[in-house]
Each structure stands twice: as structure tokens, then as C-alpha cells.
PDB file of C-alpha atoms in Angstrom:
ATOM      1  CA  MET A 242       8.202 -13.738  -2.360  1.00 48.00           C
ATOM      2  CA  GLU A 243      11.456 -12.751  -3.422  1.00 54.00           C
ATOM      3  CA  LYS A 244      11.555  -9.113  -2.712  1.00 76.00           C
ATOM      4  CA  SER A 245      12.518  -8.237   1.191  1.00 92.00           C
ATOM      5  CA  ARG A 246      10.344  -5.909   3.197  1.00 93.00           C
ATOM      6  CA  GLU A 247      13.272  -3.235   3.241  1.00 95.00           C
ATOM      7  CA  TYR A 248      13.714  -3.441  -0.667  1.00 96.00           C
ATOM      8  CA  ILE A 249       9.793  -2.697  -1.051  1.00 97.00           C
ATOM      9  CA  PHE A 250       9.815  -0.028   1.306  1.00 97.00           C
ATOM     10  CA  LYS A 251      12.712   1.897  -0.269  1.00 97.00           C
ATOM     11  CA  ASP A 252      11.283   1.136  -3.870  1.00 97.00           C
ATOM     12  CA  LEU A 253       8.055   2.663  -2.493  1.00 98.00           C
ATOM     13  CA  LEU A 254       9.865   5.521  -1.252  1.00 97.00           C
ATOM     14  CA  ASN A 255      11.605   6.195  -4.713  1.00 97.00           C
ATOM     15  CA  ARG A 256       8.183   5.811  -6.350  1.00 97.00           C
ATOM     16  CA  ALA A 257       6.831   8.305  -4.158  1.00 97.00           C
ATOM     17  CA  MET A 258       9.486  10.776  -5.017  1.00 97.00           C
ATOM     18  CA  ASN A 259       9.077   9.948  -8.586  1.00 97.00           C
ATOM     19  CA  TYR A 260       5.260  11.068  -8.194  1.00 96.00           C
ATOM     20  CA  GLY A 261       6.712  14.503  -6.814  1.00 96.00           C
ATOM     21  CA  LEU A 262       5.773  13.525  -3.144  1.00 96.00           C
ATOM     22  CA  GLY A 263       8.045  13.968  -0.067  1.00 97.00           C
ATOM     23  CA  VAL A 264       7.928  11.253   2.563  1.00 97.00           C
ATOM     24  CA  GLU A 265       8.970  12.411   6.164  1.00 96.00           C
ATOM     25  CA  CYS A 266       9.491   9.424   8.451  1.00 95.00           C
ATOM     26  CA  VAL A 267       9.122  10.549  12.035  1.00 96.00           C
ATOM     27  CA  HIS A 268       9.179   8.870  15.451  1.00 95.00           C
ATOM     28  CA  ILE A 269       5.996  10.089  17.303  1.00 93.00           C
ATOM     29  CA  ASP A 270       3.496   8.022  19.466  1.00 91.00           C
ATOM     30  CA  SER A 271       3.139   4.575  18.323  1.00 91.00           C
ATOM     31  CA  HIS A 272      -0.609   4.777  17.699  1.00 90.00           C
ATOM     32  CA  LEU A 273      -0.525   7.917  15.422  1.00 90.00           C
ATOM     33  CA  LYS A 274      -1.116   7.155  11.776  1.00 88.00           C
ATOM     34  CA  PRO A 275       0.309   8.472   8.673  1.00 90.00           C
ATOM     35  CA  CYS A 276      -1.208  11.088   6.931  1.00 89.00           C
ATOM     36  CA  LEU A 277      -0.947  12.814   3.419  1.00 88.00           C
ATOM     37  CA  SER A 278      -0.763  16.547   2.862  1.00 88.00           C
ATOM     38  CA  TYR A 279      -2.057  16.854  -0.662  1.00 85.00           C
ATOM     39  CA  LYS A 280      -1.387  20.500  -0.948  1.00 86.00           C
ATOM     40  CA  ARG A 281       2.115  20.181   0.103  1.00 90.00           C
ATOM     41  CA  LYS A 282       2.563  16.763  -1.502  1.00 93.00           C
ATOM     42  CA  LEU A 283       4.181  15.228   1.705  1.00 95.00           C
ATOM     43  CA  ILE A 284       3.379  12.022   3.433  1.00 95.00           C
ATOM     44  CA  ILE A 285       4.136  11.960   7.446  1.00 94.00           C
ATOM     45  CA  LEU A 286       5.003   8.305   7.883  1.00 95.00           C
ATOM     46  CA  ASN A 287       5.063   7.152  11.644  1.00 94.00           C
ATOM     47  CA  MET A 288       8.139   4.882  11.872  1.00 95.00           C
ATOM     48  CA  ASN A 289       7.114   4.154  15.682  1.00 95.00           C
ATOM     49  CA  TYR A 290       3.857   2.611  14.564  1.00 94.00           C
ATOM     50  CA  HIS A 291       3.009  -0.023  16.772  1.00 94.00           C
ATOM     51  CA  ASN A 292       2.365  -2.510  13.864  1.00 92.00           C
ATOM     52  CA  GLN A 293       5.630  -2.200  11.860  1.00 92.00           C
ATOM     53  CA  ARG A 294       4.582  -4.629   9.316  1.00 92.00           C
ATOM     54  CA  LEU A 295       1.557  -2.429   8.217  1.00 94.00           C
ATOM     55  CA  VAL A 296       4.027   0.752   7.596  1.00 95.00           C
ATOM     56  CA  ILE A 297       4.528  -0.479   4.028  1.00 97.00           C
ATOM     57  CA  PHE A 298       0.902  -0.885   3.472  1.00 96.00           C
ATOM     58  CA  GLN A 299       0.018   2.804   5.221  1.00 95.00           C
ATOM     59  CA  LEU A 300       3.070   3.945   2.581  1.00 97.00           C
ATOM     60  CA  ALA A 301       1.336   2.417  -0.416  1.00 97.00           C
ATOM     61  CA  HIS A 302      -2.258   3.744   0.833  1.00 95.00           C
ATOM     62  CA  GLU A 303      -1.098   7.043   1.238  1.00 94.00           C
ATOM     63  CA  ILE A 304       0.574   7.276  -2.207  1.00 96.00           C
ATOM     64  CA  GLY A 305      -2.714   5.647  -3.266  1.00 95.00           C
ATOM     65  CA  HIS A 306      -4.456   8.898  -2.105  1.00 92.00           C
ATOM     66  CA  PHE A 307      -2.011  11.031  -4.038  1.00 93.00           C
ATOM     67  CA  LEU A 308      -2.471   8.958  -7.339  1.00 95.00           C
ATOM     68  CA  ASN A 309      -6.190   8.954  -6.805  1.00 93.00           C
ATOM     69  CA  GLY A 310      -6.187  12.902  -6.579  1.00 89.00           C
ATOM     70  CA  ASP A 311      -7.943  12.721  -2.953  1.00 84.00           C
ATOM     71  CA  SER A 312      -7.423  16.176  -1.732  1.00 72.00           C
ATOM     72  CA  PHE A 313     -10.187  16.774   0.692  1.00 64.00           C
ATOM     73  CA  GLY A 314      -9.232  19.279   3.362  1.00 59.00           C
ATOM     74  CA  ASN A 315      -5.495  19.646   4.525  1.00 54.00           C
ATOM     75  CA  GLU A 316      -4.508  16.341   5.556  1.00 54.00           C
ATOM     76  CA  ILE A 317      -5.881  12.775   5.028  1.00 56.00           C
ATOM     77  CA  PHE A 318      -5.021  10.140   7.701  1.00 57.00           C
ATOM     78  CA  PHE A 319      -4.666   6.389   7.254  1.00 56.00           C
ATOM     79  CA  SER A 320      -7.780   4.375   7.752  1.00 57.00           C
ATOM     80  CA  PRO A 321      -8.401   0.719   6.488  1.00 56.00           C
ATOM     81  CA  ALA A 322     -12.154   1.579   5.823  1.00 57.00           C
ATOM     82  CA  MET A 323     -13.620   0.135   2.461  1.00 60.00           C
ATOM     83  CA  ASN A 324     -15.743   3.125   1.606  1.00 68.00           C
ATOM     84  CA  GLY A 325     -15.304   6.060  -0.414  1.00 82.00           C
ATOM     85  CA  PHE A 326     -11.737   7.657  -0.877  1.00 84.00           C
ATOM     86  CA  GLU A 327     -10.441   5.393   1.732  1.00 87.00           C
ATOM     87  CA  GLY A 328     -11.639   2.361  -0.157  1.00 90.00           C
ATOM     88  CA  ARG A 329      -9.976   3.526  -3.408  1.00 92.00           C
ATOM     89  CA  ALA A 330      -6.650   4.141  -1.586  1.00 93.00           C
ATOM     90  CA  ASN A 331      -6.745   0.650  -0.292  1.00 94.00           C
ATOM     91  CA  LYS A 332      -7.471  -0.622  -3.419  1.00 96.00           C
ATOM     92  CA  THR A 333      -4.575   1.388  -5.217  1.00 97.00           C
ATOM     93  CA  ALA A 334      -2.326   0.273  -2.612  1.00 97.00           C
ATOM     94  CA  VAL A 335      -2.915  -3.314  -3.157  1.00 98.00           C
ATOM     95  CA  LYS A 336      -2.500  -2.732  -6.797  1.00 97.00           C
ATOM     96  CA  LEU A 337       0.925  -1.078  -5.976  1.00 98.00           C
ATOM     97  CA  LEU A 338       2.003  -3.903  -3.708  1.00 98.00           C
ATOM     98  CA  LEU A 339       0.782  -6.930  -5.832  1.00 97.00           C
ATOM     99  CA  PRO A 340       3.553  -6.944  -8.290  1.00 96.00           C
ATOM    100  CA  TYR A 341       6.227  -7.338  -5.580  1.00 96.00           C
ATOM    101  CA  TYR A 342       4.208 -10.708  -4.625  1.00 94.00           C
ATOM    102  CA  LEU A 343       2.981 -11.898  -7.930  1.00 94.00           C
ATOM    103  CA  ASN A 344       5.610 -11.379 -10.396  1.00 91.00           C
ATOM    104  CA  ASP A 345       6.935 -14.697 -11.233  1.00 87.00           C
ATOM    105  CA  LEU A 346       4.548 -16.449  -8.997  1.00 92.00           C
ATOM    106  CA  PRO A 347       2.391 -18.941 -10.858  1.00 93.00           C
ATOM    107  CA  GLU A 348      -1.221 -18.116 -10.122  1.00 94.00           C
ATOM    108  CA  ARG A 349      -2.107 -21.544  -8.279  1.00 95.00           C
ATOM    109  CA  TYR A 350       0.379 -20.358  -5.719  1.00 96.00           C
ATOM    110  CA  ALA A 351      -0.919 -16.914  -5.209  1.00 96.00           C
ATOM    111  CA  SER A 352      -2.668 -16.739  -1.703  1.00 97.00           C
ATOM    112  CA  THR A 353      -4.776 -13.776  -0.549  1.00 98.00           C
ATOM    113  CA  ALA A 354      -3.806 -14.705   2.968  1.00 97.00           C
ATOM    114  CA  ASP A 355      -0.064 -14.664   2.341  1.00 96.00           C
ATOM    115  CA  PHE A 356      -0.160 -11.485   0.633  1.00 97.00           C
ATOM    116  CA  MET A 357      -2.285 -10.142   3.452  1.00 97.00           C
ATOM    117  CA  ASN A 358      -0.435 -11.531   6.014  1.00 96.00           C
ATOM    118  CA  TYR A 359       3.166 -10.404   4.617  1.00 94.00           C
ATOM    119  CA  PHE A 360       1.923  -6.529   4.599  1.00 95.00           C
ATOM    120  CA  SER A 361      -0.373  -6.973   7.536  1.00 95.00           C
ATOM    121  CA  ILE A 362      -3.235  -5.810   5.534  1.00 96.00           C
ATOM    122  CA  PRO A 363      -6.538  -5.573   7.676  1.00 93.00           C
ATOM    123  CA  LEU A 364      -9.070  -8.075   7.025  1.00 94.00           C
ATOM    124  CA  SER A 365     -11.497  -5.099   5.879  1.00 92.00           C
ATOM    125  CA  VAL A 366      -9.510  -5.311   2.568  1.00 95.00           C
ATOM    126  CA  GLU A 367      -9.679  -9.023   1.929  1.00 96.00           C
ATOM    127  CA  LYS A 368     -12.234  -8.785  -0.779  1.00 96.00           C
ATOM    128  CA  VAL A 369     -10.241  -6.084  -2.648  1.00 96.00           C
ATOM    129  CA  VAL A 370      -7.160  -8.131  -2.583  1.00 97.00           C
ATOM    130  CA  THR A 371      -8.798 -11.226  -3.783  1.00 97.00           C
ATOM    131  CA  GLU A 372     -10.357  -8.992  -6.876  1.00 97.00           C
ATOM    132  CA  GLN A 373      -7.087  -7.656  -7.395  1.00 97.00           C
ATOM    133  CA  ILE A 374      -5.139 -10.780  -7.459  1.00 97.00           C
ATOM    134  CA  GLN A 375      -7.599 -12.136 -10.078  1.00 96.00           C
ATOM    135  CA  ASP A 376      -7.372  -8.840 -11.988  1.00 96.00           C
ATOM    136  CA  PHE A 377      -3.650  -9.213 -11.983  1.00 95.00           C
ATOM    137  CA  TYR A 378      -3.398 -12.646 -13.675  1.00 94.00           C
ATOM    138  CA  LYS A 379      -6.304 -11.763 -16.117  1.00 91.00           C
ATOM    139  CA  SER A 380      -4.380  -8.561 -17.164  1.00 85.00           C
ATOM    140  CA  SER A 381      -1.295 -10.712 -17.423  1.00 69.00           C
ATOM    141  CA  GLU A 382      -2.921 -13.296 -19.675  1.00 65.00           C
ATOM    142  CA  THR A 383      -4.113 -10.530 -22.162  1.00 56.00           C
ATOM    143  CA  GLN A 384      -0.373  -9.415 -22.354  1.00 56.00           C
ATOM    144  CA  ILE A 385       0.969 -12.638 -23.734  1.00 47.00           C
TER     145      ILE A 385
END
């Protein structure tokens, strides 16, 4: 993977801004998860989170909620669940992150495990990652 974690984080922050989202980075209790306020178009991201490697996926997940139009109640908190709007946000997050990992990587070297490890993605999302990697290469073939 050519892109550094810092580059990916900053690029996702810029993408959030391009979507009209604000991102507030706070330092709070290490087990409090990030959230999205759809009404305020604001992501609250915990920079003290106990698993720092998960923060990039959490940011992509919250962006995913916004892109998917998930506006249930005031705030939506990060969850690695695979059902309903949480599952859709995870799928969108994986789609947002895959190009950082797969661009210029031949399909034979693409690894679900390596991708998930790099972003500390929960095992509950493994099936989605595998499917999205396959879809990424299928869509690349149709663009040739």
C-alpha cells in the first residue's frame, strides 16, 4: 500500500468537507465511539479512541452514513454491525477506502486480510470487504 495512514486520514477529511460535512476531532474517553449528526452535517471523531488504527475506518463509516442519507434521530453512533443502515454504512466505508489499497495493485495481490488489518476493520465486515474487492476489479475490467 503506497498511501500512508496520515495521507488517507487527511484525504478523507477533505472529502468530508467536499460533501459539506464538518469533522470535529475531540479527545474524550477512549471507549466513546464517533458519531454523525446528520442535521448539523457534523462528524464527531474521538482522537483518543482506544484502537487508533480503527479511526480511519470510523471516519469513512460516518461519511458513509451521510452519503447513504441515514438521518435517523439526531446522532448515529459508529457500530460494526452488518444489518440495516449500519451494514450499509460499512459497505460505503469499504468502498471509500478500497481505492487507497487497490489502485495500481494487481488483483492477484489483493488480500481481504491485509486490507482489513491495515484499517483494523472488524471481522464482522469481512464478507463485505471480499465482495467489494471483487466488485472493484470487475468494474475496473469494464472500464478498459
